[in-house]
Each structure stands twice: as C-alpha cells, then as structure tokens.
Amino acid sequence: MPHLIVGLGNPGEEYKNTRHNAGRIVLERVRQILELADWKTDKKWKALKSGDKSLLFLLPETMMNNSGKSLVGLIKNKKSAAKLIVVHDDLDLPTGILRISWNRGSGGHRGLDSIIKQIKTREFVRIRLGIGKKQPILKHILGNFKPAELKTVQGLGKKVAAAIELIVEEGKEKAMTLFN
C-alpha cells in the first residue's frame, strides 16, 4: 500500500478558504508542487483522490466531523495506519507554524476524532498547521483566512511537501527532528 496523505477540511465553495480547511488548502498546494494529476472523485471512498504508486492523496468529501468514513476501506490495520499522514488545522499553533506528531490523541479536533474512531488506532502521523486561536472558537475556525494569512498557509506547501517526502523516504522520526 502506498503512503496515504489526507487533507482535512469541509467540501464545498462556502468552506474553501476557511481556517478549518487548512489541510485541504495545503494538500492542494503540495499536489501542485509535486505535479500530481488533478483530483478525481472516488464515490466508494467519498473523497477526491490524486497520486501515484508511492503516494495517494485524499480529500474527504464528507464534512470534517465524518472524515474517518473516507478511510475505513483503506486503513484496515495498524500496519496500514503507519503509512497514514493526516494534514490538518491546529488551533494551538500560531498561523503559519507546522509541527509533525505521531500517536497522539485528537486534542478535541473532531476530524481526527472521526479518523481515530473509524480506523481504531491513533498510531498515524499528523502534520499540524497552525491557524491561531481566537474566541469564539467556532466562528474563528469556520471564518475565512484574511488574505495575508491565506498566503502564509499556502506558503506552507513547500515545507509540507518536503516533510512528506522525508517521512516516506527516511521515517517520521527524522521528519519530526527536522521540522519540529
């Protein structure tokens, strides 16, 4: 099985540039940087997919809180979960900061909650993208990035592409050392 890279967010135009869509926004930029094929709809997985033999990119077309439904048929055990990389927004990091983690809880992120529940393990890599934290939280995460913030987050594409390549080629530990 190839490495599976999943960008979390909500489908639809109204959510396109929201902070909660940071994972989708950055994964789209990474797809462009790596010159992978355009997204194709996969009804079985309820997702958009792109990739090649070593990397499969997936954007769940479920709402964020049901992201795990797109992974049920793909991640069947801990061995396949070890090849999962989830790219998502993180309130606890300032906008534009990237961190890589492994085998952590969801931290209250409902998209991660859904994935952990559906694949029955938390032993997978996360690439966490800072979106800052403001009150009220729901309004903040569902609000659109300001133009400068969006540019900053899109600019993380090169770092995320490098992190993914390092995880695949040399392992998560090396990537965490370099990027954290």
JSON list of C-alpha atoms in Angstrom, two decimals:
[
{"chain": "A", "resi": 1, "resn": "MET", "atom": "CA", "xyz": [0.00, 0.00, 0.00]},
{"chain": "A", "resi": 2, "resn": "PRO", "atom": "CA", "xyz": [1.29, 3.50, -0.83]},
{"chain": "A", "resi": 3, "resn": "HIS", "atom": "CA", "xyz": [1.53, 6.20, 1.81]},
{"chain": "A", "resi": 4, "resn": "LEU", "atom": "CA", "xyz": [-1.88, 7.81, 2.21]},
{"chain": "A", "resi": 5, "resn": "ILE", "atom": "CA", "xyz": [-1.86, 11.57, 2.71]},
{"chain": "A", "resi": 6, "resn": "VAL", "atom": "CA", "xyz": [-5.20, 13.05, 3.79]},
{"chain": "A", "resi": 7, "resn": "GLY", "atom": "CA", "xyz": [-6.03, 16.76, 3.86]},
{"chain": "A", "resi": 8, "resn": "LEU", "atom": "CA", "xyz": [-8.81, 17.54, 6.33]},
{"chain": "A", "resi": 9, "resn": "GLY", "atom": "CA", "xyz": [-11.46, 20.15, 5.74]},
{"chain": "A", "resi": 10, "resn": "ASN", "atom": "CA", "xyz": [-15.04, 20.62, 4.61]},
{"chain": "A", "resi": 11, "resn": "PRO", "atom": "CA", "xyz": [-16.07, 20.23, 0.97]},
{"chain": "A", "resi": 12, "resn": "GLY", "atom": "CA", "xyz": [-17.88, 23.00, -0.86]},
{"chain": "A", "resi": 13, "resn": "GLU", "atom": "CA", "xyz": [-17.25, 26.53, -2.03]},
{"chain": "A", "resi": 14, "resn": "GLU", "atom": "CA", "xyz": [-18.52, 28.15, 1.19]},
{"chain": "A", "resi": 15, "resn": "TYR", "atom": "CA", "xyz": [-15.71, 26.47, 3.17]},
{"chain": "A", "resi": 16, "resn": "LYS", "atom": "CA", "xyz": [-12.94, 26.79, 0.59]},
{"chain": "A", "resi": 17, "resn": "ASN", "atom": "CA", "xyz": [-10.80, 29.40, 2.37]},
{"chain": "A", "resi": 18, "resn": "THR", "atom": "CA", "xyz": [-11.81, 28.79, 5.99]},
{"chain": "A", "resi": 19, "resn": "ARG", "atom": "CA", "xyz": [-9.23, 28.12, 8.68]},
{"chain": "A", "resi": 20, "resn": "HIS", "atom": "CA", "xyz": [-10.71, 24.66, 9.27]},
{"chain": "A", "resi": 21, "resn": "ASN", "atom": "CA", "xyz": [-9.79, 23.85, 5.65]},
{"chain": "A", "resi": 22, "resn": "ALA", "atom": "CA", "xyz": [-6.06, 24.44, 6.13]},
{"chain": "A", "resi": 23, "resn": "GLY", "atom": "CA", "xyz": [-5.36, 20.74, 5.49]},
{"chain": "A", "resi": 24, "resn": "ARG", "atom": "CA", "xyz": [-7.21, 20.77, 2.17]},
{"chain": "A", "resi": 25, "resn": "ILE", "atom": "CA", "xyz": [-5.68, 24.10, 1.14]},
{"chain": "A", "resi": 26, "resn": "VAL", "atom": "CA", "xyz": [-2.11, 22.97, 1.82]},
{"chain": "A", "resi": 27, "resn": "LEU", "atom": "CA", "xyz": [-2.55, 19.49, 0.34]},
{"chain": "A", "resi": 28, "resn": "GLU", "atom": "CA", "xyz": [-3.81, 21.08, -2.88]},
{"chain": "A", "resi": 29, "resn": "ARG", "atom": "CA", "xyz": [-0.64, 23.20, -2.96]},
{"chain": "A", "resi": 30, "resn": "VAL", "atom": "CA", "xyz": [1.52, 20.10, -2.31]},
{"chain": "A", "resi": 31, "resn": "ARG", "atom": "CA", "xyz": [-0.26, 18.26, -5.17]},
{"chain": "A", "resi": 32, "resn": "GLN", "atom": "CA", "xyz": [0.65, 21.13, -7.48]},
{"chain": "A", "resi": 33, "resn": "ILE", "atom": "CA", "xyz": [4.28, 21.27, -6.27]},
{"chain": "A", "resi": 34, "resn": "LEU", "atom": "CA", "xyz": [4.72, 17.51, -6.80]},
{"chain": "A", "resi": 35, "resn": "GLU", "atom": "CA", "xyz": [2.97, 17.80, -10.18]},
{"chain": "A", "resi": 36, "resn": "LEU", "atom": "CA", "xyz": [0.47, 15.06, -9.42]},
{"chain": "A", "resi": 37, "resn": "ALA", "atom": "CA", "xyz": [-2.66, 14.51, -11.52]},
{"chain": "A", "resi": 38, "resn": "ASP", "atom": "CA", "xyz": [-5.81, 16.55, -10.98]},
{"chain": "A", "resi": 39, "resn": "TRP", "atom": "CA", "xyz": [-8.27, 15.37, -8.34]},
{"chain": "A", "resi": 40, "resn": "LYS", "atom": "CA", "xyz": [-10.71, 12.63, -9.33]},
{"chain": "A", "resi": 41, "resn": "THR", "atom": "CA", "xyz": [-13.90, 11.80, -7.50]},
{"chain": "A", "resi": 42, "resn": "ASP", "atom": "CA", "xyz": [-13.96, 8.38, -5.84]},
{"chain": "A", "resi": 43, "resn": "LYS", "atom": "CA", "xyz": [-17.52, 7.62, -4.75]},
{"chain": "A", "resi": 44, "resn": "LYS", "atom": "CA", "xyz": [-16.52, 4.43, -2.92]},
{"chain": "A", "resi": 45, "resn": "TRP", "atom": "CA", "xyz": [-14.20, 6.36, -0.60]},
{"chain": "A", "resi": 46, "resn": "LYS", "atom": "CA", "xyz": [-16.37, 9.52, -0.55]},
{"chain": "A", "resi": 47, "resn": "ALA", "atom": "CA", "xyz": [-13.30, 11.54, -1.46]},
{"chain": "A", "resi": 48, "resn": "LEU", "atom": "CA", "xyz": [-11.24, 13.27, -4.11]},
{"chain": "A", "resi": 49, "resn": "LYS", "atom": "CA", "xyz": [-8.02, 11.43, -4.88]},
{"chain": "A", "resi": 50, "resn": "SER", "atom": "CA", "xyz": [-4.75, 12.01, -6.72]},
{"chain": "A", "resi": 51, "resn": "GLY", "atom": "CA", "xyz": [-1.34, 10.43, -6.64]},
{"chain": "A", "resi": 52, "resn": "ASP", "atom": "CA", "xyz": [0.96, 7.75, -7.92]},
{"chain": "A", "resi": 53, "resn": "LYS", "atom": "CA", "xyz": [2.27, 4.35, -6.81]},
{"chain": "A", "resi": 54, "resn": "SER", "atom": "CA", "xyz": [4.08, 5.69, -3.74]},
{"chain": "A", "resi": 55, "resn": "LEU", "atom": "CA", "xyz": [1.74, 8.50, -2.64]},
{"chain": "A", "resi": 56, "resn": "LEU", "atom": "CA", "xyz": [-2.05, 8.58, -2.61]},
{"chain": "A", "resi": 57, "resn": "PHE", "atom": "CA", "xyz": [-3.55, 11.97, -1.76]},
{"chain": "A", "resi": 58, "resn": "LEU", "atom": "CA", "xyz": [-7.10, 12.08, -0.45]},
{"chain": "A", "resi": 59, "resn": "LEU", "atom": "CA", "xyz": [-9.51, 14.93, 0.34]},
{"chain": "A", "resi": 60, "resn": "PRO", "atom": "CA", "xyz": [-12.55, 13.52, 2.15]},
{"chain": "A", "resi": 61, "resn": "GLU", "atom": "CA", "xyz": [-15.79, 14.81, 0.66]},
{"chain": "A", "resi": 62, "resn": "THR", "atom": "CA", "xyz": [-17.62, 14.19, 3.92]},
{"chain": "A", "resi": 63, "resn": "MET", "atom": "CA", "xyz": [-17.93, 17.02, 6.36]},
{"chain": "A", "resi": 64, "resn": "MET", "atom": "CA", "xyz": [-14.94, 17.41, 8.72]},
{"chain": "A", "resi": 65, "resn": "ASN", "atom": "CA", "xyz": [-16.61, 15.58, 11.62]},
{"chain": "A", "resi": 66, "resn": "ASN", "atom": "CA", "xyz": [-17.05, 12.47, 9.42]},
{"chain": "A", "resi": 67, "resn": "SER", "atom": "CA", "xyz": [-13.57, 12.42, 7.83]},
{"chain": "A", "resi": 68, "resn": "GLY", "atom": "CA", "xyz": [-12.90, 8.89, 9.05]},
{"chain": "A", "resi": 69, "resn": "LYS", "atom": "CA", "xyz": [-15.64, 7.46, 6.82]},
{"chain": "A", "resi": 70, "resn": "SER", "atom": "CA", "xyz": [-13.40, 8.03, 3.79]},
{"chain": "A", "resi": 71, "resn": "LEU", "atom": "CA", "xyz": [-10.60, 5.93, 5.34]},
{"chain": "A", "resi": 72, "resn": "VAL", "atom": "CA", "xyz": [-12.49, 2.83, 6.50]},
{"chain": "A", "resi": 73, "resn": "GLY", "atom": "CA", "xyz": [-11.81, 0.80, 3.35]},
{"chain": "A", "resi": 74, "resn": "LEU", "atom": "CA", "xyz": [-8.21, 1.97, 3.08]},
{"chain": "A", "resi": 75, "resn": "ILE", "atom": "CA", "xyz": [-6.86, 1.65, 6.62]},
{"chain": "A", "resi": 76, "resn": "LYS", "atom": "CA", "xyz": [-7.62, -1.86, 7.85]},
{"chain": "A", "resi": 77, "resn": "ASN", "atom": "CA", "xyz": [-4.93, -2.41, 10.48]},
{"chain": "A", "resi": 78, "resn": "LYS", "atom": "CA", "xyz": [-2.07, -0.76, 12.38]},
{"chain": "A", "resi": 79, "resn": "LYS", "atom": "CA", "xyz": [0.40, -1.61, 9.61]},
{"chain": "A", "resi": 80, "resn": "SER", "atom": "CA", "xyz": [-1.60, 0.38, 7.04]},
{"chain": "A", "resi": 81, "resn": "ALA", "atom": "CA", "xyz": [-2.26, 3.13, 9.62]},
{"chain": "A", "resi": 82, "resn": "ALA", "atom": "CA", "xyz": [1.52, 3.54, 9.96]},
{"chain": "A", "resi": 83, "resn": "LYS", "atom": "CA", "xyz": [1.51, 4.79, 6.34]},
{"chain": "A", "resi": 84, "resn": "LEU", "atom": "CA", "xyz": [-1.21, 7.37, 7.01]},
{"chain": "A", "resi": 85, "resn": "ILE", "atom": "CA", "xyz": [-0.30, 11.08, 7.14]},
{"chain": "A", "resi": 86, "resn": "VAL", "atom": "CA", "xyz": [-3.11, 13.47, 8.09]},
{"chain": "A", "resi": 87, "resn": "VAL", "atom": "CA", "xyz": [-2.66, 17.17, 7.31]},
{"chain": "A", "resi": 88, "resn": "HIS", "atom": "CA", "xyz": [-4.93, 19.35, 9.45]},
{"chain": "A", "resi": 89, "resn": "ASP", "atom": "CA", "xyz": [-5.50, 22.70, 11.16]},
{"chain": "A", "resi": 90, "resn": "ASP", "atom": "CA", "xyz": [-4.35, 23.22, 14.74]},
{"chain": "A", "resi": 91, "resn": "LEU", "atom": "CA", "xyz": [-5.68, 25.99, 17.00]},
{"chain": "A", "resi": 92, "resn": "ASP", "atom": "CA", "xyz": [-2.82, 25.64, 19.45]},
{"chain": "A", "resi": 93, "resn": "LEU", "atom": "CA", "xyz": [-0.19, 26.76, 16.94]},
{"chain": "A", "resi": 94, "resn": "PRO", "atom": "CA", "xyz": [0.24, 30.30, 15.57]},
{"chain": "A", "resi": 95, "resn": "THR", "atom": "CA", "xyz": [-0.75, 30.80, 11.94]},
{"chain": "A", "resi": 96, "resn": "GLY", "atom": "CA", "xyz": [1.94, 29.51, 9.60]},
{"chain": "A", "resi": 97, "resn": "ILE", "atom": "CA", "xyz": [3.66, 27.16, 12.07]},
{"chain": "A", "resi": 98, "resn": "LEU", "atom": "CA", "xyz": [3.99, 23.47, 11.16]},
{"chain": "A", "resi": 99, "resn": "ARG", "atom": "CA", "xyz": [4.51, 20.56, 13.55]},
{"chain": "A", "resi": 100, "resn": "ILE", "atom": "CA", "xyz": [4.68, 16.82, 12.98]},
{"chain": "A", "resi": 101, "resn": "SER", "atom": "CA", "xyz": [3.40, 14.38, 15.56]},
{"chain": "A", "resi": 102, "resn": "TRP", "atom": "CA", "xyz": [2.75, 10.66, 15.95]},
{"chain": "A", "resi": 103, "resn": "ASN", "atom": "CA", "xyz": [0.37, 8.56, 18.04]},
{"chain": "A", "resi": 104, "resn": "ARG", "atom": "CA", "xyz": [-1.40, 11.42, 19.80]},
{"chain": "A", "resi": 105, "resn": "GLY", "atom": "CA", "xyz": [-4.99, 11.97, 20.81]},
{"chain": "A", "resi": 106, "resn": "SER", "atom": "CA", "xyz": [-7.23, 14.26, 18.81]},
{"chain": "A", "resi": 107, "resn": "GLY", "atom": "CA", "xyz": [-6.79, 17.33, 21.02]},
{"chain": "A", "resi": 108, "resn": "GLY", "atom": "CA", "xyz": [-10.51, 17.94, 20.55]},
{"chain": "A", "resi": 109, "resn": "HIS", "atom": "CA", "xyz": [-10.25, 18.05, 16.74]},
{"chain": "A", "resi": 110, "resn": "ARG", "atom": "CA", "xyz": [-13.40, 16.32, 15.55]},
{"chain": "A", "resi": 111, "resn": "GLY", "atom": "CA", "xyz": [-11.96, 15.33, 12.18]},
{"chain": "A", "resi": 112, "resn": "LEU", "atom": "CA", "xyz": [-9.19, 13.46, 13.99]},
{"chain": "A", "resi": 113, "resn": "ASP", "atom": "CA", "xyz": [-11.75, 12.02, 16.44]},
{"chain": "A", "resi": 114, "resn": "SER", "atom": "CA", "xyz": [-13.63, 10.58, 13.47]},
{"chain": "A", "resi": 115, "resn": "ILE", "atom": "CA", "xyz": [-10.49, 9.07, 11.95]},
{"chain": "A", "resi": 116, "resn": "ILE", "atom": "CA", "xyz": [-9.33, 7.51, 15.24]},
{"chain": "A", "resi": 117, "resn": "LYS", "atom": "CA", "xyz": [-12.80, 6.06, 15.82]},
{"chain": "A", "resi": 118, "resn": "GLN", "atom": "CA", "xyz": [-13.13, 4.63, 12.31]},
{"chain": "A", "resi": 119, "resn": "ILE", "atom": "CA", "xyz": [-9.64, 3.12, 11.93]},
{"chain": "A", "resi": 120, "resn": "LYS", "atom": "CA", "xyz": [-9.44, 2.09, 15.60]},
{"chain": "A", "resi": 121, "resn": "THR", "atom": "CA", "xyz": [-5.95, 3.43, 16.23]},
{"chain": "A", "resi": 122, "resn": "ARG", "atom": "CA", "xyz": [-4.22, 6.75, 16.79]},
{"chain": "A", "resi": 123, "resn": "GLU", "atom": "CA", "xyz": [-0.88, 5.41, 15.53]},
{"chain": "A", "resi": 124, "resn": "PHE", "atom": "CA", "xyz": [-0.52, 7.62, 12.46]},
{"chain": "A", "resi": 125, "resn": "VAL", "atom": "CA", "xyz": [1.40, 10.77, 11.53]},
{"chain": "A", "resi": 126, "resn": "ARG", "atom": "CA", "xyz": [-0.15, 14.21, 11.74]},
{"chain": "A", "resi": 127, "resn": "ILE", "atom": "CA", "xyz": [1.14, 17.32, 10.04]},
{"chain": "A", "resi": 128, "resn": "ARG", "atom": "CA", "xyz": [-0.39, 20.07, 12.13]},
{"chain": "A", "resi": 129, "resn": "LEU", "atom": "CA", "xyz": [-0.85, 23.50, 10.58]},
{"chain": "A", "resi": 130, "resn": "GLY", "atom": "CA", "xyz": [-1.21, 26.49, 12.87]},
{"chain": "A", "resi": 131, "resn": "ILE", "atom": "CA", "xyz": [-4.29, 28.66, 12.44]},
{"chain": "A", "resi": 132, "resn": "GLY", "atom": "CA", "xyz": [-4.04, 30.62, 15.70]},
{"chain": "A", "resi": 133, "resn": "LYS", "atom": "CA", "xyz": [-6.65, 30.73, 18.43]},
{"chain": "A", "resi": 134, "resn": "LYS", "atom": "CA", "xyz": [-9.31, 33.39, 18.89]},
{"chain": "A", "resi": 135, "resn": "GLN", "atom": "CA", "xyz": [-12.65, 33.46, 20.65]},
{"chain": "A", "resi": 136, "resn": "PRO", "atom": "CA", "xyz": [-15.27, 32.42, 19.84]},
{"chain": "A", "resi": 137, "resn": "ILE", "atom": "CA", "xyz": [-13.51, 29.33, 18.53]},
{"chain": "A", "resi": 138, "resn": "LEU", "atom": "CA", "xyz": [-16.24, 28.04, 16.20]},
{"chain": "A", "resi": 139, "resn": "LYS", "atom": "CA", "xyz": [-16.53, 31.42, 14.49]},
{"chain": "A", "resi": 140, "resn": "HIS", "atom": "CA", "xyz": [-12.73, 31.54, 14.17]},
{"chain": "A", "resi": 141, "resn": "ILE", "atom": "CA", "xyz": [-12.24, 28.10, 12.61]},
{"chain": "A", "resi": 142, "resn": "LEU", "atom": "CA", "xyz": [-15.19, 28.48, 10.23]},
{"chain": "A", "resi": 143, "resn": "GLY", "atom": "CA", "xyz": [-14.15, 32.01, 9.31]},
{"chain": "A", "resi": 144, "resn": "ASN", "atom": "CA", "xyz": [-12.18, 32.76, 6.16]},
{"chain": "A", "resi": 145, "resn": "PHE", "atom": "CA", "xyz": [-8.47, 33.40, 6.33]},
{"chain": "A", "resi": 146, "resn": "LYS", "atom": "CA", "xyz": [-7.51, 37.03, 5.88]},
{"chain": "A", "resi": 147, "resn": "PRO", "atom": "CA", "xyz": [-5.60, 37.43, 2.56]},
{"chain": "A", "resi": 148, "resn": "ALA", "atom": "CA", "xyz": [-2.19, 37.61, 4.28]},
{"chain": "A", "resi": 149, "resn": "GLU", "atom": "CA", "xyz": [-2.99, 34.57, 6.44]},
{"chain": "A", "resi": 150, "resn": "LEU", "atom": "CA", "xyz": [-4.13, 32.57, 3.41]},
{"chain": "A", "resi": 151, "resn": "LYS", "atom": "CA", "xyz": [-0.89, 33.41, 1.61]},
{"chain": "A", "resi": 152, "resn": "THR", "atom": "CA", "xyz": [1.10, 32.30, 4.68]},
{"chain": "A", "resi": 153, "resn": "VAL", "atom": "CA", "xyz": [-0.79, 29.00, 4.92]},
{"chain": "A", "resi": 154, "resn": "GLN", "atom": "CA", "xyz": [-0.49, 28.31, 1.18]},
{"chain": "A", "resi": 155, "resn": "GLY", "atom": "CA", "xyz": [3.23, 29.06, 1.55]},
{"chain": "A", "resi": 156, "resn": "LEU", "atom": "CA", "xyz": [3.50, 26.04, 3.86]},
{"chain": "A", "resi": 157, "resn": "GLY", "atom": "CA", "xyz": [3.06, 23.84, 0.78]},
{"chain": "A", "resi": 158, "resn": "LYS", "atom": "CA", "xyz": [6.81, 23.58, 0.13]},
{"chain": "A", "resi": 159, "resn": "LYS", "atom": "CA", "xyz": [7.57, 22.65, 3.75]},
{"chain": "A", "resi": 160, "resn": "VAL", "atom": "CA", "xyz": [4.75, 20.11, 3.86]},
{"chain": "A", "resi": 161, "resn": "ALA", "atom": "CA", "xyz": [5.89, 18.57, 0.56]},
{"chain": "A", "resi": 162, "resn": "ALA", "atom": "CA", "xyz": [9.43, 18.27, 1.96]},
{"chain": "A", "resi": 163, "resn": "ALA", "atom": "CA", "xyz": [8.09, 16.82, 5.23]},
{"chain": "A", "resi": 164, "resn": "ILE", "atom": "CA", "xyz": [6.01, 14.21, 3.38]},
{"chain": "A", "resi": 165, "resn": "GLU", "atom": "CA", "xyz": [8.98, 13.20, 1.23]},
{"chain": "A", "resi": 166, "resn": "LEU", "atom": "CA", "xyz": [11.18, 12.89, 4.32]},
{"chain": "A", "resi": 167, "resn": "ILE", "atom": "CA", "xyz": [8.57, 10.82, 6.20]},
{"chain": "A", "resi": 168, "resn": "VAL", "atom": "CA", "xyz": [8.23, 8.46, 3.23]},
{"chain": "A", "resi": 169, "resn": "GLU", "atom": "CA", "xyz": [11.95, 8.15, 2.49]},
{"chain": "A", "resi": 170, "resn": "GLU", "atom": "CA", "xyz": [13.61, 8.36, 5.93]},
{"chain": "A", "resi": 171, "resn": "GLY", "atom": "CA", "xyz": [10.86, 7.96, 8.50]},
{"chain": "A", "resi": 172, "resn": "LYS", "atom": "CA", "xyz": [8.71, 10.03, 10.81]},
{"chain": "A", "resi": 173, "resn": "GLU", "atom": "CA", "xyz": [11.39, 10.38, 13.49]},
{"chain": "A", "resi": 174, "resn": "LYS", "atom": "CA", "xyz": [13.78, 12.14, 11.12]},
{"chain": "A", "resi": 175, "resn": "ALA", "atom": "CA", "xyz": [10.98, 14.43, 9.90]},
{"chain": "A", "resi": 176, "resn": "MET", "atom": "CA", "xyz": [9.92, 15.29, 13.45]},
{"chain": "A", "resi": 177, "resn": "THR", "atom": "CA", "xyz": [13.53, 16.12, 14.34]},
{"chain": "A", "resi": 178, "resn": "LEU", "atom": "CA", "xyz": [13.94, 18.44, 11.35]},
{"chain": "A", "resi": 179, "resn": "PHE", "atom": "CA", "xyz": [10.53, 20.10, 11.30]},
{"chain": "A", "resi": 180, "resn": "ASN", "atom": "CA", "xyz": [9.71, 20.43, 14.98]}
]
